[in-house]
Amino acid sequence: MKIMEIFTQKKVSRRSVLKAMSATAAAATIPGCGGSGGKAYEGTDQNLVPPEITGSYVLGAAPHNCGGGCVSKFYVENGIVKRIVTDEDRDDGDVFAGKSQIRSCARCRSKADWWYRNDRLTKPLKQTKQRGDITGFVEISWDQAVTEIAAKMKNIYATYGGTSIFNLLAPSDRSDQSNNIARLTRLFGADSGTVPWVLDFSYGQHTYSYFFVDHDGLVNRPTATCVALRSANYRSDVVNSDNLVLWGYNPAETRAGAQTAWFVTNAREKGVNVTVIDPRYTRTAEAMADDYVGITAGTDAALMLSMLYYMIVNTWDENGNLMANPMLDEAFIRKYVHGFFDDTSPKHYYADIAANPTAYQVPAGASLSAYILGTDDRLTKAAMSAAAAAYTGMPAGTKINQATSVYPKTIGYNVNDSDALYNKVAPMYGQTPKTPEWASAITGVRVAKIQALATMYATKKVTTWVGGSIQRHTEGEQPVNLGPILAAVTKNFGQAGRSYGFPFEVEYKYPGTMSDKVALNGGAANGASISGDTYDFSKLTLQGGELGPYAGNTARYSPTGVAATMNGIAITVWPDYVRNAGKTGKSKWNYSRSINSTKPVKGLICFGGNFMSHSPNLKDITDLLTTKGSNGTYDIELVLTGDMFFTASSALSDYVLPCAGPGEKWGETCGWLTAEAVVMPKITDPPGEAKNEFEIARLIAAKLGLEGTYKTVGDGTGTVVNSDYEWSKYNWNQGYAAGQIDQDWDAIQKVGGVNMWDQRASKVKVIAKQKYYQDPAANPLNTLSGKIEAYCQAMTEDYEASKMNNIDTRTTDADGTASLYNGGRIYTASTAASAANRRFVYPIPMYIPPWKGSMPMGPILTCSAGRQPGIPSGNRSTIICIGHTRP
Ligand code: SF4
């Protein structure tokens, strides 16, 4: 059975896939792969004798797209890597004193297993039969490959315009070589040359909500770099905390920064209490936690809500009286957080909002605290504190909330009868007090533990480091929005030892940042964009000039364009967009971009990003790329991939180009958000005719007649780069010239990598939101209100501006009770205050269970899963992930 026959079956067993793949590998019949001549895997593994460590070595990293940025020593003999060990030459010890080796993990240290495998792609391949039939691939010359590819690209752009080739998320490895593929596609112009994507697989909800809920804004950060992610204080500050909470954050395994796990270990040794909240008892939990909180996956929002409930009822008693030793400070919350309490006359920090007080109010019973309390009416009895009344200007005696929760019990999804979720109803607990008992039944966390966590946040200095896992499910924005609110109302922001987000040190311009910002924009703009079709500015409270697309960092709906939704597509639904945009006007997922965009996608390019293994729906992609129209041609006219190996995505391609891997080309990288900057040296040659991405893109650009433009970097100086080496050196030295890295390109070769924070004399210590904490009126956040937004009207408006229909048209709850409670009024700029409509997207984060059946979720592969098919220990297997997986 051929691989594609298996992929296109409705029911796919892991055994059938493995069987087919192992047969394919055994036959080694794919042209262009190494095939005969290489050592069998068994031959390599058996009788393995580590070579004596002698001779010269190269320092640096050779990672794939990981979160590290670590230094290895690669011992090379006659061009062959014989042994790889970790960074070991510099001092190791107290990381807070700057003593730390930048130690590498098993992945970089096993890289030779990648380089010298006998199934590497070594020659360009062309499909000569039907897509997906691997017997149709033949070897062709590089000249034939780039000539034909360039001709197809040229034709697609000429026929369909500047957004017609989709350069699919392809992190490839941690060098910035994949940026050269992006530069290639941008040679034709457009603001990107391709359809840009947003909401990435890794941190989509984090980046999206950050811009609306608590974006620091440039005034609160020392430099303009990397402002796309919610950041905690600089990593070393953790030692100033009483407690470190690792919430869905697993640095021992996922390497968020090369040294982060060492920071946690050292902080714990210095007395910081470490709590790990995770569904899985991770290696981080096992090795570093004083306290492990096991939680049911996808229920973090319920836990956070119940912690906030516990704080509220330990501040006001059931009659609304302020209690002794209250956990919460009402005046403080009103000053820094918008919408935690009802607020029909809000006080904001920007003149445009302040001048129009009814435009951004929090209706009675619509605040987050009202939702948390449900039918509990204590805050409708409680009078504002004198300090709160003085701050808001409200008369003495004004109640804290004006009504109990206006939110219904259930939420319905009725907007599109062709949608998989049509007529589905889920609880949203609008009338339920979010007690620890309520949350315990959902989360599996004991009531006493919930109370203890709440008490800890309310009374201690807490640093919270979050990972991507808490948002990788449907409704994943809920914990992402609630987390910073939890931190804010407990005063855990803006001060030493108190912060929430990703440990963050890249206020420096690390090399990858330079390549993103400086050198991508080769080519003339032709103005093609999808925003005109897919984004309606009239839906926004603030309209007009301030909201011009890409208006710079002062536009508060879309500060940098990075997370703005106006001109990008959500990467998780790219097959839906590619299939429907500009063609059918439909969407399987009711996705507005697919429905409204008039720009068709006709070409797909993906280098080093095996879309068949990391996309949500493998079957859907297979159908998309292999189904022909009535005219007998494929809708997607070009599928081009590049990789080290023949992957499942290669099987669906028209052309497959053999690529050099990390360590076989030059590059540079850094830790994810952390301060390690590392060179990625070329350590060994790629096999056969494999080439690096700089060279591949150059060859295609030459056939397009655009080689000169391609080689000229976009900094306006006319600088020309001719090779991957020159490209990497240029990028590195941009950071050096800007004063962001202390070592120049030549110096970094001698040490492999540096911890920029340790080595810089200035040691910029970022206390996130510090200026805002000290003087919020003078240093407002970059949100619409200028505050942290517990009630975020801007988010619902962005949803509407994106032409999403967010009205839940049911008139009763699932149990037949009344429609909206208390005459609830949830409205936006485009709906009047009296609009009594339910909504699908609300301005507050609630707990809605992840939708069953909303997106296909594949298995999480474990060692035990590998044992079940009877694979003996030690054997190597090719694993294909069916459906969405977590890395
Ligand atoms: S860069 Fe670091 S974390 Fe990434 S693969 Fe290499 S050693 Fe591992």
mmCIF file of N, CA and C in Angstrom, residues 114 131 150 194 306 336 345 362 374 415 430 518 526 558 692 711 773 825 869 880:
data_model
loop_
_atom_site.group_PDB
_atom_site.id
_atom_site.type_symbol
_atom_site.label_atom_id
_atom_site.label_comp_id
_atom_site.label_asym_id
_atom_site.label_seq_id
_atom_site.Cartn_x
_atom_site.Cartn_y
_atom_site.Cartn_z
ATOM 1 N N TRP A 114 21.870 12.996 12.613
ATOM 2 C CA TRP A 114 21.110 13.599 11.520
ATOM 3 C C TRP A 114 21.998 13.746 10.288
ATOM 4 N N ARG A 131 0.332 13.814 -7.667
ATOM 5 C CA ARG A 131 0.801 14.206 -6.343
ATOM 6 C C ARG A 131 0.493 13.104 -5.325
ATOM 7 N N ALA A 150 11.053 28.757 -10.949
ATOM 8 C CA ALA A 150 10.961 30.203 -11.198
ATOM 9 C C ALA A 150 9.874 30.508 -12.220
ATOM 10 N N THR A 194 3.751 37.554 0.277
ATOM 11 C CA THR A 194 2.906 36.375 0.459
ATOM 12 C C THR A 194 1.801 36.752 1.434
ATOM 13 N N SER A 306 -11.526 30.536 40.238
ATOM 14 C CA SER A 306 -11.861 30.170 41.620
ATOM 15 C C SER A 306 -10.870 30.806 42.601
ATOM 16 N N TYR A 336 -5.467 50.280 38.355
ATOM 17 C CA TYR A 336 -4.595 49.572 37.398
ATOM 18 C C TYR A 336 -5.321 48.613 36.460
ATOM 19 N N SER A 345 -18.786 54.700 34.498
ATOM 20 C CA SER A 345 -18.159 56.006 34.246
ATOM 21 C C SER A 345 -16.652 55.845 34.394
ATOM 22 N N VAL A 362 -18.063 49.735 31.478
ATOM 23 C CA VAL A 362 -18.315 48.345 31.859
ATOM 24 C C VAL A 362 -19.736 48.277 32.395
ATOM 25 N N GLY A 374 -21.267 35.281 40.001
ATOM 26 C CA GLY A 374 -22.526 34.695 39.531
ATOM 27 C C GLY A 374 -23.708 35.309 40.247
ATOM 28 N N VAL A 415 -23.831 30.473 14.195
ATOM 29 C CA VAL A 415 -23.680 31.470 13.149
ATOM 30 C C VAL A 415 -23.605 30.918 11.738
ATOM 31 N N GLY A 430 -22.374 31.471 33.607
ATOM 32 C CA GLY A 430 -22.562 32.889 33.898
ATOM 33 C C GLY A 430 -23.236 33.167 35.221
ATOM 34 N N VAL A 518 15.665 44.017 9.586
ATOM 35 C CA VAL A 518 16.502 44.808 8.696
ATOM 36 C C VAL A 518 16.547 44.246 7.283
ATOM 37 N N ASN A 526 4.136 46.272 -3.927
ATOM 38 C CA ASN A 526 3.059 46.482 -4.890
ATOM 39 C C ASN A 526 1.727 46.719 -4.201
ATOM 40 N N SER A 558 -3.372 47.668 17.133
ATOM 41 C CA SER A 558 -2.463 46.796 16.401
ATOM 42 C C SER A 558 -1.081 47.432 16.396
ATOM 43 N N ASN A 692 22.290 25.119 1.087
ATOM 44 C CA ASN A 692 21.631 25.931 2.105
ATOM 45 C C ASN A 692 20.571 26.833 1.461
ATOM 46 N N LYS A 711 20.192 39.804 -3.313
ATOM 47 C CA LYS A 711 21.431 39.838 -2.538
ATOM 48 C C LYS A 711 21.644 41.167 -1.819
ATOM 49 N N TYR A 773 3.417 50.798 36.973
ATOM 50 C CA TYR A 773 3.140 50.603 38.395
ATOM 51 C C TYR A 773 3.434 51.882 39.176
ATOM 52 N N ARG A 825 -26.308 44.161 29.071
ATOM 53 C CA ARG A 825 -25.956 44.961 27.918
ATOM 54 C C ARG A 825 -24.456 44.819 27.664
ATOM 55 N N PRO A 869 3.032 -1.210 19.326
ATOM 56 C CA PRO A 869 3.116 -1.952 18.062
ATOM 57 C C PRO A 869 4.193 -3.039 18.086
ATOM 58 N N ILE A 880 5.076 9.083 11.928
ATOM 59 C CA ILE A 880 4.268 10.112 11.293
ATOM 60 C C ILE A 880 3.164 10.495 12.263
#
